[in-house]
C-alpha cells in the first residue's frame, strides 16, 4: 500500500460537494498553489475541498542529482522518461483520488489539476483512472508516456473534459511540446480546451480566470 503524500487542505465550507486536487511542479510544494483556494471563486458549485499535495523528495538527474520535491526524475535526455518514477507517483495520485471518494466526494465531482510536472501527473493519472472524473486540467506541462496512452487509457474518462494552458515564452516546457500534447489528445478524441498566454513557465491572472470559468462549468452538474 502506498503511503499518501502529505497535503495541505482547504475547505471553503462544511461537507464539501466537490474536490480539486492540484499537483505542483518540480522543486516546489503544495504551498505554491494554495492561493487558488482564495483566488478561484467556486461558490456557485457549493463547498469545495482544495487538496495541495507535497511531492516526495528524490534525486533529480537534470539538477546534478540534487534531492528535491519531484513526482519523477528528469533525465538529460528528455526522451528517456522515468517510467518507474511516473508509475510510483501515479499510484500516489490514485490514492488521493480514492481518498476523496472515501470522504464522500465522488470521482465525478473531482477535478485533477497540475502545473509542469504536476500537469504531466494529472494527465498520466486522470486519463487512466477507472472512474469518470469531472475534469483534468494542466498548466505549463506535457503528456508523459504519450505512446502508451492509446492502450492504457480508461474508457470511463474517454470523454473527460481537459483544460490546458501554456505560456508562449515558456523556457522550461517549450510551446511546441505543449501543442503536441494538445494534438495527441485531440487525435484520441479527447475534448481539449486550449489556451496560450504571453508568459514564461508560470501562471498569469488571465489563466486563473479562464481556469475558474472552466471549473465552474465542469463542476456545475
Short mmCIF file of C-alpha atoms in Angstrom, two decimals:
data_model
loop_
_atom_site.label_atom_id
_atom_site.label_comp_id
_atom_site.label_asym_id
_atom_site.label_seq_id
_atom_site.Cartn_x
_atom_site.Cartn_y
_atom_site.Cartn_z
CA UNK A 1 0.00 0.00 0.00
CA UNK A 2 1.45 3.35 -1.00
CA UNK A 3 1.54 5.96 1.74
CA UNK A 4 -0.31 9.05 0.60
CA UNK A 5 1.74 12.22 0.20
CA UNK A 6 1.35 14.94 2.80
CA UNK A 7 -1.23 17.51 1.75
CA UNK A 8 -2.47 20.99 2.52
CA UNK A 9 -6.26 21.03 2.51
CA UNK A 10 -8.63 23.99 2.45
CA UNK A 11 -12.39 23.54 2.62
CA UNK A 12 -14.50 26.51 1.54
CA UNK A 13 -17.42 25.27 3.64
CA UNK A 14 -18.67 22.27 5.61
CA UNK A 15 -19.40 18.98 3.84
CA UNK A 16 -17.61 19.68 0.52
CA UNK A 17 -19.61 18.80 -2.60
CA UNK A 18 -16.58 18.83 -4.89
CA UNK A 19 -12.81 18.41 -4.70
CA UNK A 20 -9.96 19.95 -6.69
CA UNK A 21 -6.54 18.30 -6.37
CA UNK A 22 -3.65 20.49 -7.61
CA UNK A 23 -0.21 18.94 -8.17
CA UNK A 24 2.80 21.29 -8.01
CA UNK A 25 5.89 21.39 -10.21
CA UNK A 26 9.50 20.28 -9.76
CA UNK A 27 11.24 21.57 -6.65
CA UNK A 28 8.09 23.25 -5.34
CA UNK A 29 5.47 22.29 -2.74
CA UNK A 30 1.75 22.25 -2.18
CA UNK A 31 2.02 25.79 -0.87
CA UNK A 32 2.67 27.07 -4.42
CA UNK A 33 -0.98 26.81 -5.42
CA UNK A 34 -2.58 27.34 -2.03
CA UNK A 35 -3.73 30.84 -3.15
CA UNK A 36 -6.04 29.18 -5.70
CA UNK A 37 -8.45 28.41 -2.85
CA UNK A 38 -8.98 32.16 -2.39
CA UNK A 39 -8.44 33.36 -5.98
CA UNK A 40 -10.82 30.94 -7.72
CA UNK A 41 -14.47 31.56 -6.94
CA UNK A 42 -16.44 28.32 -6.92
CA UNK A 43 -19.25 29.45 -4.62
CA UNK A 44 -21.81 28.52 -7.28
CA UNK A 45 -20.56 24.93 -7.05
CA UNK A 46 -21.03 24.75 -3.28
CA UNK A 47 -18.42 23.92 -0.64
CA UNK A 48 -15.17 22.71 -2.24
CA UNK A 49 -12.21 20.84 -0.78
CA UNK A 50 -8.93 22.02 -2.28
CA UNK A 51 -6.13 19.46 -1.91
CA UNK A 52 -2.50 20.52 -2.43
CA UNK A 53 -0.14 17.53 -2.09
CA UNK A 54 3.62 17.72 -1.49
CA UNK A 55 5.69 15.51 -3.81
CA UNK A 56 8.26 13.27 -2.12
CA UNK A 57 11.92 14.33 -2.25
CA UNK A 58 14.13 12.45 -4.70
CA UNK A 59 17.41 12.98 -6.61
CA UNK A 60 16.82 14.73 -9.94
CA UNK A 61 19.35 13.99 -12.68
CA UNK A 62 18.88 17.24 -14.62
CA UNK A 63 19.79 19.13 -11.42
CA UNK A 64 23.01 17.26 -10.78
CA UNK A 65 21.37 14.56 -8.68
CA UNK A 66 20.34 17.08 -6.04
CA UNK A 67 17.40 15.85 -3.97
CA UNK A 68 14.24 17.95 -4.18
CA UNK A 69 10.46 17.52 -4.25
CA UNK A 70 9.66 15.75 -7.52
CA UNK A 71 6.99 13.49 -8.89
CA UNK A 72 9.57 11.75 -11.11
CA UNK A 73 13.15 12.12 -12.34
CA UNK A 74 14.04 14.25 -15.35
CA UNK A 75 16.99 12.94 -17.33
CA UNK A 76 19.34 14.98 -19.51
CA UNK A 77 17.86 13.15 -22.49
CA UNK A 78 14.24 14.21 -22.14
CA UNK A 79 13.11 11.36 -24.41
CA UNK A 80 14.40 8.90 -21.77
CA UNK A 81 11.39 9.15 -19.45
CA UNK A 82 11.45 7.91 -15.86
CA UNK A 83 8.62 5.44 -16.28
CA UNK A 84 9.19 3.81 -12.88
CA UNK A 85 9.01 7.17 -11.12
CA UNK A 86 5.96 8.21 -13.11
CA UNK A 87 4.19 4.97 -12.17
CA UNK A 88 5.05 5.37 -8.48
CA UNK A 89 3.55 8.84 -8.42
CA UNK A 90 0.58 7.67 -10.47
CA UNK A 91 -0.17 5.25 -7.62
CA UNK A 92 0.13 8.10 -5.09
CA UNK A 93 -2.31 10.27 -7.05
CA UNK A 94 -4.69 7.33 -7.46
CA UNK A 95 -4.63 7.10 -3.68
CA UNK A 96 -5.52 10.77 -3.31
CA UNK A 97 -8.46 10.34 -5.70
CA UNK A 98 -9.67 7.27 -3.83
CA UNK A 99 -9.46 9.14 -0.52
CA UNK A 100 -11.79 11.85 -1.82
CA UNK A 101 -14.34 9.18 -2.67
CA UNK A 102 -13.91 7.62 0.78
CA UNK A 103 -14.60 11.06 2.26
CA UNK A 104 -17.85 11.40 0.33
CA UNK A 105 -16.86 13.26 -2.85
CA UNK A 106 -17.42 11.01 -5.89
CA UNK A 107 -14.94 10.87 -8.76
CA UNK A 108 -17.47 12.70 -10.94
CA UNK A 109 -17.21 15.70 -8.60
CA UNK A 110 -13.39 15.71 -8.50
CA UNK A 111 -11.02 17.65 -10.75
CA UNK A 112 -7.37 16.63 -11.04
CA UNK A 113 -5.08 19.53 -11.97
CA UNK A 114 -1.37 20.29 -12.04
CA UNK A 115 1.46 22.59 -13.10
CA UNK A 116 4.54 21.45 -15.09
CA UNK A 117 5.48 18.04 -13.59
CA UNK A 118 2.12 18.20 -11.85
CA UNK A 119 0.41 18.70 -15.22
CA UNK A 120 2.20 15.61 -16.51
CA UNK A 121 0.99 13.63 -13.49
CA UNK A 122 -2.59 14.91 -13.85
CA UNK A 123 -2.72 13.79 -17.50
CA UNK A 124 -0.93 10.50 -16.82
CA UNK A 125 -3.21 9.57 -13.93
CA UNK A 126 -6.52 11.17 -14.84
CA UNK A 127 -6.78 9.66 -18.31
CA UNK A 128 -6.08 6.17 -16.93
CA UNK A 129 -8.31 6.47 -13.85
CA UNK A 130 -11.05 3.79 -13.89
CA UNK A 131 -13.84 6.09 -12.73
CA UNK A 132 -15.10 9.16 -14.59
CA UNK A 133 -13.65 12.39 -13.21
CA UNK A 134 -15.23 15.83 -13.51
CA UNK A 135 -12.21 17.08 -15.44
CA UNK A 136 -8.42 17.16 -15.86
CA UNK A 137 -6.54 20.49 -16.01
CA UNK A 138 -2.92 21.06 -16.95
CA UNK A 139 -0.80 24.21 -16.76
CA UNK A 140 2.62 24.57 -18.44
CA UNK A 141 3.14 20.85 -18.88
CA UNK A 142 3.02 17.95 -21.32
CA UNK A 143 1.75 14.39 -21.78
CA UNK A 144 4.20 11.78 -20.42
CA UNK A 145 4.39 8.22 -21.74
CA UNK A 146 2.38 9.52 -24.68
CA UNK A 147 2.86 6.41 -26.83
CA UNK A 148 1.23 4.21 -24.18
CA UNK A 149 -1.93 6.24 -23.69
CA UNK A 150 -3.96 4.72 -26.53
CA UNK A 151 -3.58 1.24 -25.00
CA UNK A 152 -3.78 2.24 -21.33
CA UNK A 153 -6.45 4.92 -21.26
CA UNK A 154 -9.65 4.44 -19.31
CA UNK A 155 -12.93 4.07 -21.17
CA UNK A 156 -14.61 5.86 -18.26
CA UNK A 157 -12.58 9.00 -18.97
CA UNK A 158 -12.59 8.83 -22.77
CA UNK A 159 -14.75 11.96 -22.87
CA UNK A 160 -13.46 13.71 -19.75
CA UNK A 161 -13.12 17.49 -20.22
CA UNK A 162 -9.47 18.55 -20.45
CA UNK A 163 -8.24 22.11 -19.92
CA UNK A 164 -4.70 23.06 -20.98
CA UNK A 165 -2.95 26.42 -20.50
CA UNK A 166 0.59 27.28 -21.61
CA UNK A 167 2.93 30.25 -21.96
CA UNK A 168 4.09 31.18 -25.44
CA UNK A 169 7.52 32.07 -23.99
CA UNK A 170 7.85 29.02 -21.75
CA UNK A 171 11.56 28.34 -21.34
CA UNK A 172 11.15 25.04 -19.47
CA UNK A 173 8.46 23.25 -21.49
CA UNK A 174 8.60 24.72 -24.99
CA UNK A 175 5.30 25.68 -26.59
CA UNK A 176 5.60 23.13 -29.45
CA UNK A 177 5.80 20.32 -26.87
CA UNK A 178 2.56 21.53 -25.27
CA UNK A 179 0.92 21.88 -28.68
CA UNK A 180 1.99 18.33 -29.50
CA UNK A 181 0.29 17.21 -26.27
CA UNK A 182 -2.91 19.01 -27.29
CA UNK A 183 -2.81 17.47 -30.76
CA UNK A 184 -2.13 13.96 -29.43
CA UNK A 185 -5.07 14.18 -27.05
CA UNK A 186 -7.39 15.54 -29.73
CA UNK A 187 -6.34 12.77 -32.11
CA UNK A 188 -7.55 10.27 -29.50
CA UNK A 189 -10.90 12.03 -29.34
CA UNK A 190 -10.50 13.99 -26.11
CA UNK A 191 -12.33 17.30 -25.73
CA UNK A 192 -9.44 19.70 -25.07
CA UNK A 193 -9.97 23.35 -24.18
CA UNK A 194 -6.66 25.00 -25.12
CA UNK A 195 -5.34 28.41 -24.01
CA UNK A 196 -1.99 30.10 -24.60
CA UNK A 197 -0.72 33.22 -22.83
CA UNK A 198 2.15 35.68 -23.41
CA UNK A 199 4.22 34.43 -20.45
CA UNK A 200 7.04 32.07 -19.48
CA UNK A 201 6.91 29.00 -17.21
CA UNK A 202 4.46 30.49 -14.75
CA UNK A 203 0.79 31.30 -14.17
CA UNK A 204 -0.94 34.59 -15.02
CA UNK A 205 -4.17 36.24 -13.88
CA UNK A 206 -5.86 35.66 -17.24
CA UNK A 207 -5.08 31.95 -16.99
CA UNK A 208 -6.54 31.75 -13.48
CA UNK A 209 -9.72 33.47 -14.72
CA UNK A 210 -10.03 31.05 -17.66
CA UNK A 211 -9.44 28.09 -15.35
CA UNK A 212 -12.09 29.40 -12.95
CA UNK A 213 -14.69 29.55 -15.74
CA UNK A 214 -13.90 26.00 -16.82
CA UNK A 215 -14.02 24.68 -13.24
CA UNK A 216 -17.40 26.32 -12.74
CA UNK A 217 -18.65 24.55 -15.87
CA UNK A 218 -17.35 21.05 -15.16
CA UNK A 219 -18.40 21.14 -11.51
CA UNK A 220 -21.80 22.72 -12.15
CA UNK A 221 -23.55 19.41 -12.75
#
